[in-house]
């Protein structure tokens, strides 16, 4: 586990994991990441729930970077820029 008070700048969620694993990963990582969460294999159905949740959360901004990759940017990160 991550030591108390320590946070990640970046994390990766792999869409090749079966549903609902990516959703659980996002639920945990969204509370531990101050920067970006990269979503790989967004063309696979396992990430549909994750992408929908991110779009509904005002503290995260979703940006598609290619046909299979997206990045969810935390407002905490964007406010530092």
mmCIF file with all atom_site columns, C-alpha atoms in Angstrom:
data_model
loop_
_atom_site.group_PDB
_atom_site.id
_atom_site.type_symbol
_atom_site.label_atom_id
_atom_site.label_alt_id
_atom_site.label_comp_id
_atom_site.label_asym_id
_atom_site.label_entity_id
_atom_site.label_seq_id
_atom_site.pdbx_PDB_ins_code
_atom_site.Cartn_x
_atom_site.Cartn_y
_atom_site.Cartn_z
_atom_site.occupancy
_atom_site.B_iso_or_equiv
_atom_site.pdbx_formal_charge
_atom_site.auth_seq_id
_atom_site.auth_comp_id
_atom_site.auth_asym_id
_atom_site.auth_atom_id
_atom_site.pdbx_PDB_model_num
ATOM 1  C CA . UNK A 1 1  ? 0.000   0.000  0.000   1.00 0.00 ? 1  UNK A CA 1
ATOM 2  C CA . UNK A 1 2  ? 0.910   3.631  -0.505  1.00 0.00 ? 2  UNK A CA 1
ATOM 3  C CA . UNK A 1 3  ? 2.328   5.291  2.640   1.00 0.00 ? 3  UNK A CA 1
ATOM 4  C CA . UNK A 1 4  ? 0.008   7.745  4.395   1.00 0.00 ? 4  UNK A CA 1
ATOM 5  C CA . UNK A 1 5  ? -0.005  11.153 2.715   1.00 0.00 ? 5  UNK A CA 1
ATOM 6  C CA . UNK A 1 6  ? 1.916   9.991  -0.363  1.00 0.00 ? 6  UNK A CA 1
ATOM 7  C CA . UNK A 1 7  ? 0.224   10.349 -3.760  1.00 0.00 ? 7  UNK A CA 1
ATOM 8  C CA . UNK A 1 8  ? 0.843   9.306  -7.358  1.00 0.00 ? 8  UNK A CA 1
ATOM 9  C CA . UNK A 1 9  ? 1.354   11.709 -10.272 1.00 0.00 ? 9  UNK A CA 1
ATOM 10 C CA . UNK A 1 10 ? 0.293   9.165  -12.913 1.00 0.00 ? 10 UNK A CA 1
ATOM 11 C CA . UNK A 1 11 ? -1.418  5.793  -13.087 1.00 0.00 ? 11 UNK A CA 1
ATOM 12 C CA . UNK A 1 12 ? -2.497  3.343  -15.811 1.00 0.00 ? 12 UNK A CA 1
ATOM 13 C CA . UNK A 1 13 ? -5.743  1.424  -16.155 1.00 0.00 ? 13 UNK A CA 1
ATOM 14 C CA . UNK A 1 14 ? -5.586  -1.399 -18.692 1.00 0.00 ? 14 UNK A CA 1
ATOM 15 C CA . UNK A 1 15 ? -8.821  -2.003 -20.583 1.00 0.00 ? 15 UNK A CA 1
ATOM 16 C CA . UNK A 1 16 ? -7.804  -5.620 -21.195 1.00 0.00 ? 16 UNK A CA 1
ATOM 17 C CA . UNK A 1 17 ? -8.904  -6.449 -17.647 1.00 0.00 ? 17 UNK A CA 1
ATOM 18 C CA . UNK A 1 18 ? -12.458 -7.752 -17.420 1.00 0.00 ? 18 UNK A CA 1
ATOM 19 C CA . UNK A 1 19 ? -15.289 -5.594 -16.129 1.00 0.00 ? 19 UNK A CA 1
ATOM 20 C CA . UNK A 1 20 ? -15.589 -4.424 -13.313 1.00 0.00 ? 20 UNK A CA 1
ATOM 21 C CA . UNK A 1 21 ? -11.833 -4.449 -12.518 1.00 0.00 ? 21 UNK A CA 1
ATOM 22 C CA . UNK A 1 22 ? -11.088 -1.171 -14.403 1.00 0.00 ? 22 UNK A CA 1
ATOM 23 C CA . UNK A 1 23 ? -13.953 0.525  -12.557 1.00 0.00 ? 23 UNK A CA 1
ATOM 24 C CA . UNK A 1 24 ? -12.577 -0.591 -9.195  1.00 0.00 ? 24 UNK A CA 1
ATOM 25 C CA . UNK A 1 25 ? -9.112  0.571  -10.232 1.00 0.00 ? 25 UNK A CA 1
ATOM 26 C CA . UNK A 1 26 ? -10.483 4.003  -11.121 1.00 0.00 ? 26 UNK A CA 1
ATOM 27 C CA . UNK A 1 27 ? -12.410 4.254  -7.841  1.00 0.00 ? 27 UNK A CA 1
ATOM 28 C CA . UNK A 1 28 ? -9.187  3.684  -5.878  1.00 0.00 ? 28 UNK A CA 1
ATOM 29 C CA . UNK A 1 29 ? -6.785  5.580  -8.140  1.00 0.00 ? 29 UNK A CA 1
ATOM 30 C CA . UNK A 1 30 ? -8.995  8.672  -8.419  1.00 0.00 ? 30 UNK A CA 1
ATOM 31 C CA . UNK A 1 31 ? -8.436  9.241  -4.697  1.00 0.00 ? 31 UNK A CA 1
ATOM 32 C CA . UNK A 1 32 ? -4.650  8.656  -4.900  1.00 0.00 ? 32 UNK A CA 1
ATOM 33 C CA . UNK A 1 33 ? -3.613  10.397 -8.148  1.00 0.00 ? 33 UNK A CA 1
ATOM 34 C CA . UNK A 1 34 ? -2.973  14.139 -8.434  1.00 0.00 ? 34 UNK A CA 1
ATOM 35 C CA . UNK A 1 35 ? -2.033  14.092 -12.118 1.00 0.00 ? 35 UNK A CA 1
ATOM 36 C CA . UNK A 1 36 ? -3.265  11.836 -14.864 1.00 0.00 ? 36 UNK A CA 1
ATOM 37 C CA . UNK A 1 37 ? -4.813  8.411  -15.180 1.00 0.00 ? 37 UNK A CA 1
ATOM 38 C CA . UNK A 1 38 ? -4.027  6.866  -18.558 1.00 0.00 ? 38 UNK A CA 1
ATOM 39 C CA . UNK A 1 39 ? -6.706  4.533  -19.920 1.00 0.00 ? 39 UNK A CA 1
ATOM 40 C CA . UNK A 1 40 ? -5.362  1.972  -22.366 1.00 0.00 ? 40 UNK A CA 1
ATOM 41 C CA . UNK A 1 41 ? -7.464  -0.108 -24.778 1.00 0.00 ? 41 UNK A CA 1
ATOM 42 C CA . UNK A 1 42 ? -10.476 2.228  -24.595 1.00 0.00 ? 42 UNK A CA 1
ATOM 43 C CA . UNK A 1 43 ? -11.925 0.439  -27.598 1.00 0.00 ? 43 UNK A CA 1
ATOM 44 C CA . UNK A 1 44 ? -12.732 -2.525 -25.327 1.00 0.00 ? 44 UNK A CA 1
ATOM 45 C CA . UNK A 1 45 ? -16.028 -2.740 -23.446 1.00 0.00 ? 45 UNK A CA 1
ATOM 46 C CA . UNK A 1 46 ? -14.420 -3.086 -19.993 1.00 0.00 ? 46 UNK A CA 1
ATOM 47 C CA . UNK A 1 47 ? -13.734 0.671  -19.916 1.00 0.00 ? 47 UNK A CA 1
ATOM 48 C CA . UNK A 1 48 ? -17.222 1.903  -20.843 1.00 0.00 ? 48 UNK A CA 1
ATOM 49 C CA . UNK A 1 49 ? -18.229 2.280  -17.187 1.00 0.00 ? 49 UNK A CA 1
ATOM 50 C CA . UNK A 1 50 ? -14.955 4.026  -16.339 1.00 0.00 ? 50 UNK A CA 1
ATOM 51 C CA . UNK A 1 51 ? -15.247 6.504  -19.188 1.00 0.00 ? 51 UNK A CA 1
ATOM 52 C CA . UNK A 1 52 ? -18.868 7.247  -18.312 1.00 0.00 ? 52 UNK A CA 1
ATOM 53 C CA . UNK A 1 53 ? -17.966 7.860  -14.650 1.00 0.00 ? 53 UNK A CA 1
ATOM 54 C CA . UNK A 1 54 ? -15.042 10.139 -15.549 1.00 0.00 ? 54 UNK A CA 1
ATOM 55 C CA . UNK A 1 55 ? -17.271 12.218 -17.835 1.00 0.00 ? 55 UNK A CA 1
ATOM 56 C CA . UNK A 1 56 ? -19.725 12.687 -14.964 1.00 0.00 ? 56 UNK A CA 1
ATOM 57 C CA . UNK A 1 57 ? -17.069 13.816 -12.457 1.00 0.00 ? 57 UNK A CA 1
ATOM 58 C CA . UNK A 1 58 ? -16.348 17.564 -12.650 1.00 0.00 ? 58 UNK A CA 1
ATOM 59 C CA . UNK A 1 59 ? -12.932 17.140 -11.003 1.00 0.00 ? 59 UNK A CA 1
ATOM 60 C CA . UNK A 1 60 ? -11.677 15.035 -13.943 1.00 0.00 ? 60 UNK A CA 1
ATOM 61 C CA . UNK A 1 61 ? -11.277 15.983 -17.607 1.00 0.00 ? 61 UNK A CA 1
ATOM 62 C CA . UNK A 1 62 ? -11.108 13.239 -20.250 1.00 0.00 ? 62 UNK A CA 1
ATOM 63 C CA . UNK A 1 63 ? -8.945  13.714 -23.331 1.00 0.00 ? 63 UNK A CA 1
ATOM 64 C CA . UNK A 1 64 ? -8.694  11.192 -26.165 1.00 0.00 ? 64 UNK A CA 1
ATOM 65 C CA . UNK A 1 65 ? -5.112  10.904 -27.401 1.00 0.00 ? 65 UNK A CA 1
ATOM 66 C CA . UNK A 1 66 ? -5.556  8.204  -30.015 1.00 0.00 ? 66 UNK A CA 1
ATOM 67 C CA . UNK A 1 67 ? -7.847  5.445  -31.131 1.00 0.00 ? 67 UNK A CA 1
ATOM 68 C CA . UNK A 1 68 ? -7.069  3.254  -28.126 1.00 0.00 ? 68 UNK A CA 1
ATOM 69 C CA . UNK A 1 69 ? -5.807  5.634  -25.441 1.00 0.00 ? 69 UNK A CA 1
ATOM 70 C CA . UNK A 1 70 ? -7.362  8.359  -23.321 1.00 0.00 ? 70 UNK A CA 1
ATOM 71 C CA . UNK A 1 71 ? -6.065  10.431 -20.414 1.00 0.00 ? 71 UNK A CA 1
ATOM 72 C CA . UNK A 1 72 ? -8.142  11.563 -17.450 1.00 0.00 ? 72 UNK A CA 1
ATOM 73 C CA . UNK A 1 73 ? -6.618  14.759 -16.043 1.00 0.00 ? 73 UNK A CA 1
ATOM 74 C CA . UNK A 1 74 ? -7.232  15.673 -12.423 1.00 0.00 ? 74 UNK A CA 1
ATOM 75 C CA . UNK A 1 75 ? -8.338  19.242 -11.716 1.00 0.00 ? 75 UNK A CA 1
ATOM 76 C CA . UNK A 1 76 ? -5.700  19.229 -8.949  1.00 0.00 ? 76 UNK A CA 1
ATOM 77 C CA . UNK A 1 77 ? -3.065  18.838 -11.683 1.00 0.00 ? 77 UNK A CA 1
ATOM 78 C CA . UNK A 1 78 ? -4.644  21.292 -14.108 1.00 0.00 ? 78 UNK A CA 1
ATOM 79 C CA . UNK A 1 79 ? -4.937  23.985 -11.446 1.00 0.00 ? 79 UNK A CA 1
ATOM 80 C CA . UNK A 1 80 ? -1.141  23.880 -10.936 1.00 0.00 ? 80 UNK A CA 1
ATOM 81 C CA . UNK A 1 81 ? -0.450  24.692 -14.583 1.00 0.00 ? 81 UNK A CA 1
#
